XYZ file of C-alpha atoms in Angstrom:
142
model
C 5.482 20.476 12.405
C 8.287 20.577 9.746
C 8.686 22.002 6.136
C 10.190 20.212 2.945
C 11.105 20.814 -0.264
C 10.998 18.936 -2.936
C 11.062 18.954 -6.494
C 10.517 16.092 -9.522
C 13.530 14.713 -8.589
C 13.395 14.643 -4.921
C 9.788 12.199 -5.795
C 11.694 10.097 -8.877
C 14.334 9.512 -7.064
C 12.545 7.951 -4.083
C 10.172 5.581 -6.366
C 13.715 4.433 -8.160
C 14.738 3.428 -4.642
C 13.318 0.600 -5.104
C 14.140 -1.199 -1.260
C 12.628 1.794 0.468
C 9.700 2.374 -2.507
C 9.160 -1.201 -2.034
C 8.997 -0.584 1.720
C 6.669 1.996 2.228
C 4.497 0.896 -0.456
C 4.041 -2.678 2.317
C 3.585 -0.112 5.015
C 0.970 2.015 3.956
C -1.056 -1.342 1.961
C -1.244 -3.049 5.315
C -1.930 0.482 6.711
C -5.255 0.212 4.766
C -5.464 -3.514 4.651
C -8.117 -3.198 7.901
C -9.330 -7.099 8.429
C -5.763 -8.484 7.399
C -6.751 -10.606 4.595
C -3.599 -9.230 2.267
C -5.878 -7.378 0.045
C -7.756 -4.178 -0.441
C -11.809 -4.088 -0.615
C -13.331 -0.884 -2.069
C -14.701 0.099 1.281
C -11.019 -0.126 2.362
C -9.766 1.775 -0.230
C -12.296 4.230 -0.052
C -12.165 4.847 3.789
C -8.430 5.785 2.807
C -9.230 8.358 0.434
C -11.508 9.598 2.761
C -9.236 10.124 5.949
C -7.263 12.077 3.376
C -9.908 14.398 2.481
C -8.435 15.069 -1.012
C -11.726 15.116 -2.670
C -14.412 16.705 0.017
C -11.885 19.977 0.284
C -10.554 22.436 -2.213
C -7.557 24.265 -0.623
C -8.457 23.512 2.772
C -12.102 24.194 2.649
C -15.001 21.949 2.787
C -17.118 21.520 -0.429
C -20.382 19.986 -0.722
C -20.314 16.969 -2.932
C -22.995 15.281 -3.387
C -22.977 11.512 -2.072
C -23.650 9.565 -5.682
C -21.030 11.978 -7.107
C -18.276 11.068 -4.818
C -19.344 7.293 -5.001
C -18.601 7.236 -9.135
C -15.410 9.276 -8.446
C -14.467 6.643 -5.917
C -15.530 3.438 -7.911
C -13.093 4.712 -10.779
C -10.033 5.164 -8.393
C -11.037 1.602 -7.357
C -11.023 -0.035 -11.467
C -8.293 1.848 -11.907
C -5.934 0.396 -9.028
C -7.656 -3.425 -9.427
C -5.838 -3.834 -12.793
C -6.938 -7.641 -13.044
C -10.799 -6.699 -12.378
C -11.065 -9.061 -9.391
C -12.600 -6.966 -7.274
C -10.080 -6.538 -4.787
C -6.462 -4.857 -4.920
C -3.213 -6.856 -4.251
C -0.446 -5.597 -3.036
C 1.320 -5.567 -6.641
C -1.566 -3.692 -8.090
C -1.401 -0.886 -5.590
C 2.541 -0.744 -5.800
C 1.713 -0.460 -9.797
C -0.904 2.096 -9.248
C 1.272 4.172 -6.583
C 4.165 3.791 -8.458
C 2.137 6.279 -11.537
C 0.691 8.341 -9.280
C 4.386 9.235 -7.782
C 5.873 9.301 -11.331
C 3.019 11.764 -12.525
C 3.845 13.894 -9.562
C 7.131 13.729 -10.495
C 6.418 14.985 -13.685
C 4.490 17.609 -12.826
C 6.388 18.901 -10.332
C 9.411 18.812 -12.676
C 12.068 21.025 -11.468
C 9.997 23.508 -10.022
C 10.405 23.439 -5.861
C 7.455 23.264 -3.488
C 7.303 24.263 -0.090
C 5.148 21.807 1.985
C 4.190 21.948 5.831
C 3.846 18.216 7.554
C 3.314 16.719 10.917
C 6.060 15.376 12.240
C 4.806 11.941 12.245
C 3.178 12.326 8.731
C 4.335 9.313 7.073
C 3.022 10.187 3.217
C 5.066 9.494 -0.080
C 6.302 12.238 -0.307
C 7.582 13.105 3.158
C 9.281 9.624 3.443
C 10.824 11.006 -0.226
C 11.721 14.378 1.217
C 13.443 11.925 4.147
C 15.280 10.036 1.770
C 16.736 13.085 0.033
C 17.709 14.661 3.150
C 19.455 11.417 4.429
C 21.333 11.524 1.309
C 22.552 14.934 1.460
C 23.741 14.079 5.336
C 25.412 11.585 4.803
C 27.024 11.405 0.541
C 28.254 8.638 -0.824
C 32.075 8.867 -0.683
C-alpha cells in the first residue's frame, strides 16, 4: 500500500496530458467493455460503479439503499455519459464524460492537498495522475 498527494493541479495536469489521458481513458473503457463489442451497455457501466462501491458506502461504511433508488441514480450516470442518447457509450463519450469528472475534481480540490492511501496495483485516475506527477518531479525537463 502507498500514499499520494495530490492537489488540483496534480489532477489538471494529468487530463492536459493528453497521450497518457488519452491512454488510460482506452484502458479503463475496455476495462469495463466486458463482451468486447467497443461500447458500454448500462449493465456494464453499472457493474463498474458498483465494484467501486461509491454509492452503497458513506466513509467506508455500508448504507442501505434501497434497490429502485440506486437504479434512478444509476440510469442518470448512464444519460449523462451517452451524450448522443443511443443507448450505449462510445469510447469518445466516456473520454468526454471522464474528462469533467477529472476537471471538477480538479476544481474542487483546488490547491488544497489530500492525503490518499492506494493499493499498489490500484490503477484509478487519480493514482495514474499522482504517477505522472511524481515521474515528472524524478526526472525534470532540462
Amino acid at each position: 500500500m502507498g500514499v499520494v498527494i495530490i492537489d488540483g493541479s496534480t489532477v489538471r495536469d494529468f487530463v492536459n496530458e493528453e497521450e497518457q489521458f488519452k491512454k488510460s481513458v482506452e484502458e479503463r473503457f475496455a476495462a469495463l467493455d466486458l463482451n468486447n463489442d467497443g461500447v458500454l451497455s448500462r449493465s456494464e457501466l453499472r457493474k463498474a460503479f458498483e465494484s467501486m462501491r461509491l454509492i452503497e458506502t458513506h466513509f467506508g461504511v455500508d448504507v442501505a439503499t434501497p434497490p429502485e433508488q440506486l437504479t434512478k441514480l444509476y440510469d442518470s450516470i448512464f444519460e449523462k455519459f451517452d451524450l448522443d442518447s443511443s443507448g450505449s457509450i462510445d469510447l469518445h463519450e466516456f473520454s468526454a464524460e471522464m474528462k469533467k469528472i477529472m476537471l471538477a475534481i480538479a476544481d474542487g480540490l483546488g490547491s488544497c492537498p489530500i492525503q490518499m492511501a492506494l493499493e499498489d496495483d490500484d490503477q484509478n485516475f487519480l493514482k495514474k495522475a499522482a504517477d505522472l506527477e511524481a515521474s515528472k518531479l524524478s526526472h525534470p525537463s532540462s
